[in-house]
XYZ file of C-alpha atoms in Angstrom:
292
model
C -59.578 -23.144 -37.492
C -60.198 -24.042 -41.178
C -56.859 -22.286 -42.195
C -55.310 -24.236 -40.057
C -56.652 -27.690 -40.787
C -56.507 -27.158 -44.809
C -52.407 -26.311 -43.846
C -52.360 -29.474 -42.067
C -50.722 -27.754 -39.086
C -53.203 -29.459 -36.527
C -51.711 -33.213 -37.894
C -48.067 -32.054 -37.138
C -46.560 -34.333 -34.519
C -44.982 -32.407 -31.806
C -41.077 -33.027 -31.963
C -39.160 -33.957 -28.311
C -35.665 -33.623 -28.631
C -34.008 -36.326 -25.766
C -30.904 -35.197 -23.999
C -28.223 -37.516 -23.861
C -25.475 -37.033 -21.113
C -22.918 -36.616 -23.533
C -24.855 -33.678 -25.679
C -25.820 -31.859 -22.044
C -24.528 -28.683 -21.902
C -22.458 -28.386 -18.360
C -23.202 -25.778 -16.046
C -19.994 -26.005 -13.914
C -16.716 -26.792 -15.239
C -14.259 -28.302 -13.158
C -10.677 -25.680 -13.597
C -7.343 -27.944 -14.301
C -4.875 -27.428 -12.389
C -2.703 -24.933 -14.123
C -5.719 -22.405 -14.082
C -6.102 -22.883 -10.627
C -3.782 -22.031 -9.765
C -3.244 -19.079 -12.165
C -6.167 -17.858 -10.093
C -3.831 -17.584 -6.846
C -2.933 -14.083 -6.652
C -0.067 -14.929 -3.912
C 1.007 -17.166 -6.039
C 1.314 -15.017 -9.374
C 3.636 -12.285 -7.309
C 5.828 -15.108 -6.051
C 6.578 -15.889 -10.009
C 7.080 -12.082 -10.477
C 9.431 -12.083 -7.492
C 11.272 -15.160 -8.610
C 11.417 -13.815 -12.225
C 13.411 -10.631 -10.689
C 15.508 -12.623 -8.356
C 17.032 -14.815 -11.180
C 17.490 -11.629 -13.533
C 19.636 -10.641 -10.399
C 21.220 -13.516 -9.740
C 22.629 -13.653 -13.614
C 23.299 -10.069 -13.990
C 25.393 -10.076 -11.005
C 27.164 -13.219 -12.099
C 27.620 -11.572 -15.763
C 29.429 -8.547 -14.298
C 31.250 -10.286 -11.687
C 32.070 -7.371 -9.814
C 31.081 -8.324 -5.990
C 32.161 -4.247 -5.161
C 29.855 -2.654 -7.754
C 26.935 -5.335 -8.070
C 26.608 -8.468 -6.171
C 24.279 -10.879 -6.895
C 21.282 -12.062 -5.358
C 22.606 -14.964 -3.474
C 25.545 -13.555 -1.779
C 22.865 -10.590 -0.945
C 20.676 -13.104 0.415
C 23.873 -14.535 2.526
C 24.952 -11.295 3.748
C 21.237 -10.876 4.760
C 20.831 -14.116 6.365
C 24.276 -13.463 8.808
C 23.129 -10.052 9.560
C 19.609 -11.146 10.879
C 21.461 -14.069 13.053
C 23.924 -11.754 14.574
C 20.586 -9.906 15.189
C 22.078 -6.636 13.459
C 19.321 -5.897 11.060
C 16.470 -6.494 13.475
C 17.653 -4.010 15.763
C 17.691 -1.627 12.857
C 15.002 -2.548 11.965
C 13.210 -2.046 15.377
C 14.257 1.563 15.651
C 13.379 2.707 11.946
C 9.920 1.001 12.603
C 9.317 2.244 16.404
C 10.662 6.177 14.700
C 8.129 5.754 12.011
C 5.277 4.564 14.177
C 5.634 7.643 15.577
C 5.678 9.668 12.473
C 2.912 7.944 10.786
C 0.739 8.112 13.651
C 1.047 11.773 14.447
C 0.496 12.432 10.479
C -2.659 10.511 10.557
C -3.834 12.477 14.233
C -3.471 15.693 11.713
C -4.687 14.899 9.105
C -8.116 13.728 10.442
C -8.377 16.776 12.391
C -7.409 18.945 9.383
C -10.628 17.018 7.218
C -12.798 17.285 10.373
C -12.413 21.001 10.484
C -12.550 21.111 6.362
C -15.723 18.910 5.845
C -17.143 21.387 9.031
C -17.140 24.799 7.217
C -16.147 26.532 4.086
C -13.217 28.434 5.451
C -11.621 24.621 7.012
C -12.216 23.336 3.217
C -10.406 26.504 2.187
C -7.593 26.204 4.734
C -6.953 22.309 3.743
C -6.503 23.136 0.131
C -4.249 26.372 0.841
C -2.119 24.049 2.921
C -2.230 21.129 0.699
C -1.287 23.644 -2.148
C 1.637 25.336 -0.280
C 2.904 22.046 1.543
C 2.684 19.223 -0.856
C 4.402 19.763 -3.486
C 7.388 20.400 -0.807
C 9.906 17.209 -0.854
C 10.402 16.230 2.567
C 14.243 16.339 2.085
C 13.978 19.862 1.381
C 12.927 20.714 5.051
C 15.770 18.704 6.462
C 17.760 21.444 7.096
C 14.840 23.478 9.000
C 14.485 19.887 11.092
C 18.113 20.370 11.853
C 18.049 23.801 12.940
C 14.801 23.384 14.607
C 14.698 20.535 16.311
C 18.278 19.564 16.583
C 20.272 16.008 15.353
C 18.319 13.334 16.547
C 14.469 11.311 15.946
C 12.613 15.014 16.746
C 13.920 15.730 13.261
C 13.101 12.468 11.281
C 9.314 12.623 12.573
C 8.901 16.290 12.003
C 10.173 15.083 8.083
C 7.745 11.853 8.415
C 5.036 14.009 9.679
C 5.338 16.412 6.562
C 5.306 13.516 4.086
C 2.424 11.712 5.821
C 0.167 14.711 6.948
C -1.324 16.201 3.484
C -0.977 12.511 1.195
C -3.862 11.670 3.759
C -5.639 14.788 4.212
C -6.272 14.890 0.647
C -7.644 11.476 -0.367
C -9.922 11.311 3.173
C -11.133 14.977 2.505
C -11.556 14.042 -1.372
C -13.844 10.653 -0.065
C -15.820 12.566 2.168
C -17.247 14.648 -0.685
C -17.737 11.985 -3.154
C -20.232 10.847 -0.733
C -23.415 11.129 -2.152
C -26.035 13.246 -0.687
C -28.266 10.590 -0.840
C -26.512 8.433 1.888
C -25.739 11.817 4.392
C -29.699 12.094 4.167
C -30.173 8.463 5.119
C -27.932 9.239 8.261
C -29.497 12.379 9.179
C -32.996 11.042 8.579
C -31.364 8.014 11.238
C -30.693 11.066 13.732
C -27.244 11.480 13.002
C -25.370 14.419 13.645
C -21.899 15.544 13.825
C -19.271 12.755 14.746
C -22.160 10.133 14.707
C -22.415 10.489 11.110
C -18.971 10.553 9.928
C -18.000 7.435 11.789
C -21.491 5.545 11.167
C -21.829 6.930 7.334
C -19.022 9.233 5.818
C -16.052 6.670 7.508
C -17.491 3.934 5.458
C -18.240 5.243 2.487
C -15.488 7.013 2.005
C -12.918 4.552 3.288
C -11.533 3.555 0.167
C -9.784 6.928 -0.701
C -8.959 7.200 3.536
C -7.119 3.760 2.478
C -5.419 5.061 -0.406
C -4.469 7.841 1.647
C -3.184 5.554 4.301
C -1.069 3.495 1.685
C 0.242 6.967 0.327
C 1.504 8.315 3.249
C 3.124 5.158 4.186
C 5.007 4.993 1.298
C 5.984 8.093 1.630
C 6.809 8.048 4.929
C 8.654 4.551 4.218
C 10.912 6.236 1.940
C 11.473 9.695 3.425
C 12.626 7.822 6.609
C 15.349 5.678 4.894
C 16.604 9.385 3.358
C 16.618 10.604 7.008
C 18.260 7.984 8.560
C 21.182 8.305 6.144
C 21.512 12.214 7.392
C 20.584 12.038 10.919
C 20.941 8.457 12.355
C 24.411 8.907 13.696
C 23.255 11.705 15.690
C 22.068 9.068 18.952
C 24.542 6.275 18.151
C 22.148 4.077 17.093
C 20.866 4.666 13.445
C 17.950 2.603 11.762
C 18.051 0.639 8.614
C 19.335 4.088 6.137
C 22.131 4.140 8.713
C 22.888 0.948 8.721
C 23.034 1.219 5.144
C 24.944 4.510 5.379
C 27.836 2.977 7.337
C 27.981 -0.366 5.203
C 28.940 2.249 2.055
C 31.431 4.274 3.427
C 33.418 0.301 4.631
C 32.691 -0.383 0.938
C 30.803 -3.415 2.284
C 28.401 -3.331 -1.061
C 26.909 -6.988 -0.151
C 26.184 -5.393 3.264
C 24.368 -2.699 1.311
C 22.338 -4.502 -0.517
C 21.262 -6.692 2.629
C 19.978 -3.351 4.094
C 17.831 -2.392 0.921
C 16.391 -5.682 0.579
C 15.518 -5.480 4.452
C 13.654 -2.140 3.112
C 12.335 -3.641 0.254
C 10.670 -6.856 1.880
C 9.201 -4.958 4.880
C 7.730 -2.553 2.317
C 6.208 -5.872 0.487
C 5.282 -6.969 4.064
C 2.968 -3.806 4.879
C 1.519 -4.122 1.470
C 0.401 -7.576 0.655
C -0.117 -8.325 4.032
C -1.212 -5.455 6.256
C -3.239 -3.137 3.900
C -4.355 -6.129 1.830
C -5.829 -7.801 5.186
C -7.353 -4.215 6.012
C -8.938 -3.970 2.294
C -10.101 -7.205 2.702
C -11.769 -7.359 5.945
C -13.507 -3.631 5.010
C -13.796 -2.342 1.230
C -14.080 -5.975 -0.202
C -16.323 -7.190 2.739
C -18.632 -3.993 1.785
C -19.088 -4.677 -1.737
C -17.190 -1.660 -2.782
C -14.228 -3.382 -4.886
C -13.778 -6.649 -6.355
């Protein structure tokens, strides 16, 4: 106590420091306008997309060659009179209702090929032979087997769909259920679950975000595969999908026509993606906490 009175510390006046409004330090800042709407996700692809459609628009009006490249707004034309003579959508309709089919029976496999694999040693062993033999295997290389076996006609495009579905998602849901932990399998068997109680009330959820990029896989896949097909096997019932479409348009030399039909493809691939799977992701993996 002496110390400190001889140092004079006990006379020291305490110092208070005011805060003015102008020196406060703000907590939230409001975002201009430009950063919000930088934010906008949506929003950034539609610049992307914009970006590509002018680099087509001027490369196809640099080469002016209408046969060999046209550009994006007679494409856009040609798409336009095809959808009001209702040409495209009927295409359209079939390639999607063809691989519906495809897709679904792919998925119906592969979840029973990971049920039996997550169930024993020898179904683990089986997937991963299969996987091994089968994957690697383009789908276009078992188009003539589709012809001989099942004939010209949609038996041979979903046998090829099947194929490029079946083991894209057999992998990545087989590959989630064993990065569960063994922590959250105990949880579910210490809840009483057993068998298909716990894979749909704990390995389904915790391993959905590999089943979904599984799902996205094989549709891709399957997407493209089924465009291939069509352009071999469509004519076979008169009534081709969008690769047949496309298919006929080339041999009239109708390029503009072409390009209508792969920017059909291309925007009902951008559909499924940004707007199907990203509703899916967002109503499960982001509503779980699992991604950000």
């Amino acid at each position: 106590m002496s110390t400190v009175s001889t140092l004079g510390l006990d006379q020291r006046p305490d110092i208070v420091r005011e805060t003015s409004a102008s020196g406060a330090v703000a907590v939230e800042q409001r975002l201009s306008l430009p950063e919000l709407l930088y934010r906008q996700g949506w929003l950034r692809k539609c610049v992307v997309l914009a970006a590509l459609a002018i680099l087509w628009e001027v490369y196809g009006r640099w080469l002016d060659n209408p046969l060999l490249f046209p550009t994006f707004g007679a494409t856009v034309e040609a798409f336009g009179s095809a959808i009001l003579s209702g040409e495209i959508p009927r295409k359209a309709l079939i390639s999607l209702e063809t691989l519906a089919i495809g897709y679904g029976i792919g998925i119906g496999l592969a979840a029973l090929l990971t049920t039996i694999a997550i169930g024993s040693r020898i179904g683990t062993d089986l997937l991963e032979t299969l996987t091994a033999m089968f994957n690697p295997l383009p789908a276009i290389a078992l188009l003539p087997l589709a012809l001989i076996w099942f004939g010209l006609g949609q038996g041979s495009v979903v046998f090829v769909l099947v194929h490029s579905v079946l083991w894209a998602i057999a992998l990545n849901t087989h590959a989630g259920f064993r990065s569960v932990s063994n922590t959250l399998r105990m949880v579910g068997l210490n809840y009483g679950l057993r068998n298909l109680s716990l894979v749909r009330a704990i390995l389904i959820p915790a391993a959905f975000p590999s089943i979904l990029t599984g799902l996205k896989v094989g549709w891709a896949f399957a997407w493209r595969t089924l465009i291939a097909a069509e352009l071999v096997f469509g004519v076979s019932s008169g009534s081709g999908g969008l690769g047949w479409y496309i298919f006929e348009n080339r041999n009239a030399l109708e390029t503009t026509n072409v390009f209508a039909g792969l920017f059909t493809v291309i925007l009902i691939g951008l559909f499924v993606e940004n707007v199907i799977f990203a509703n899916i992701e967002k109503r499960t993996i982001r509503r779980w906490g699992m991604q950000h």
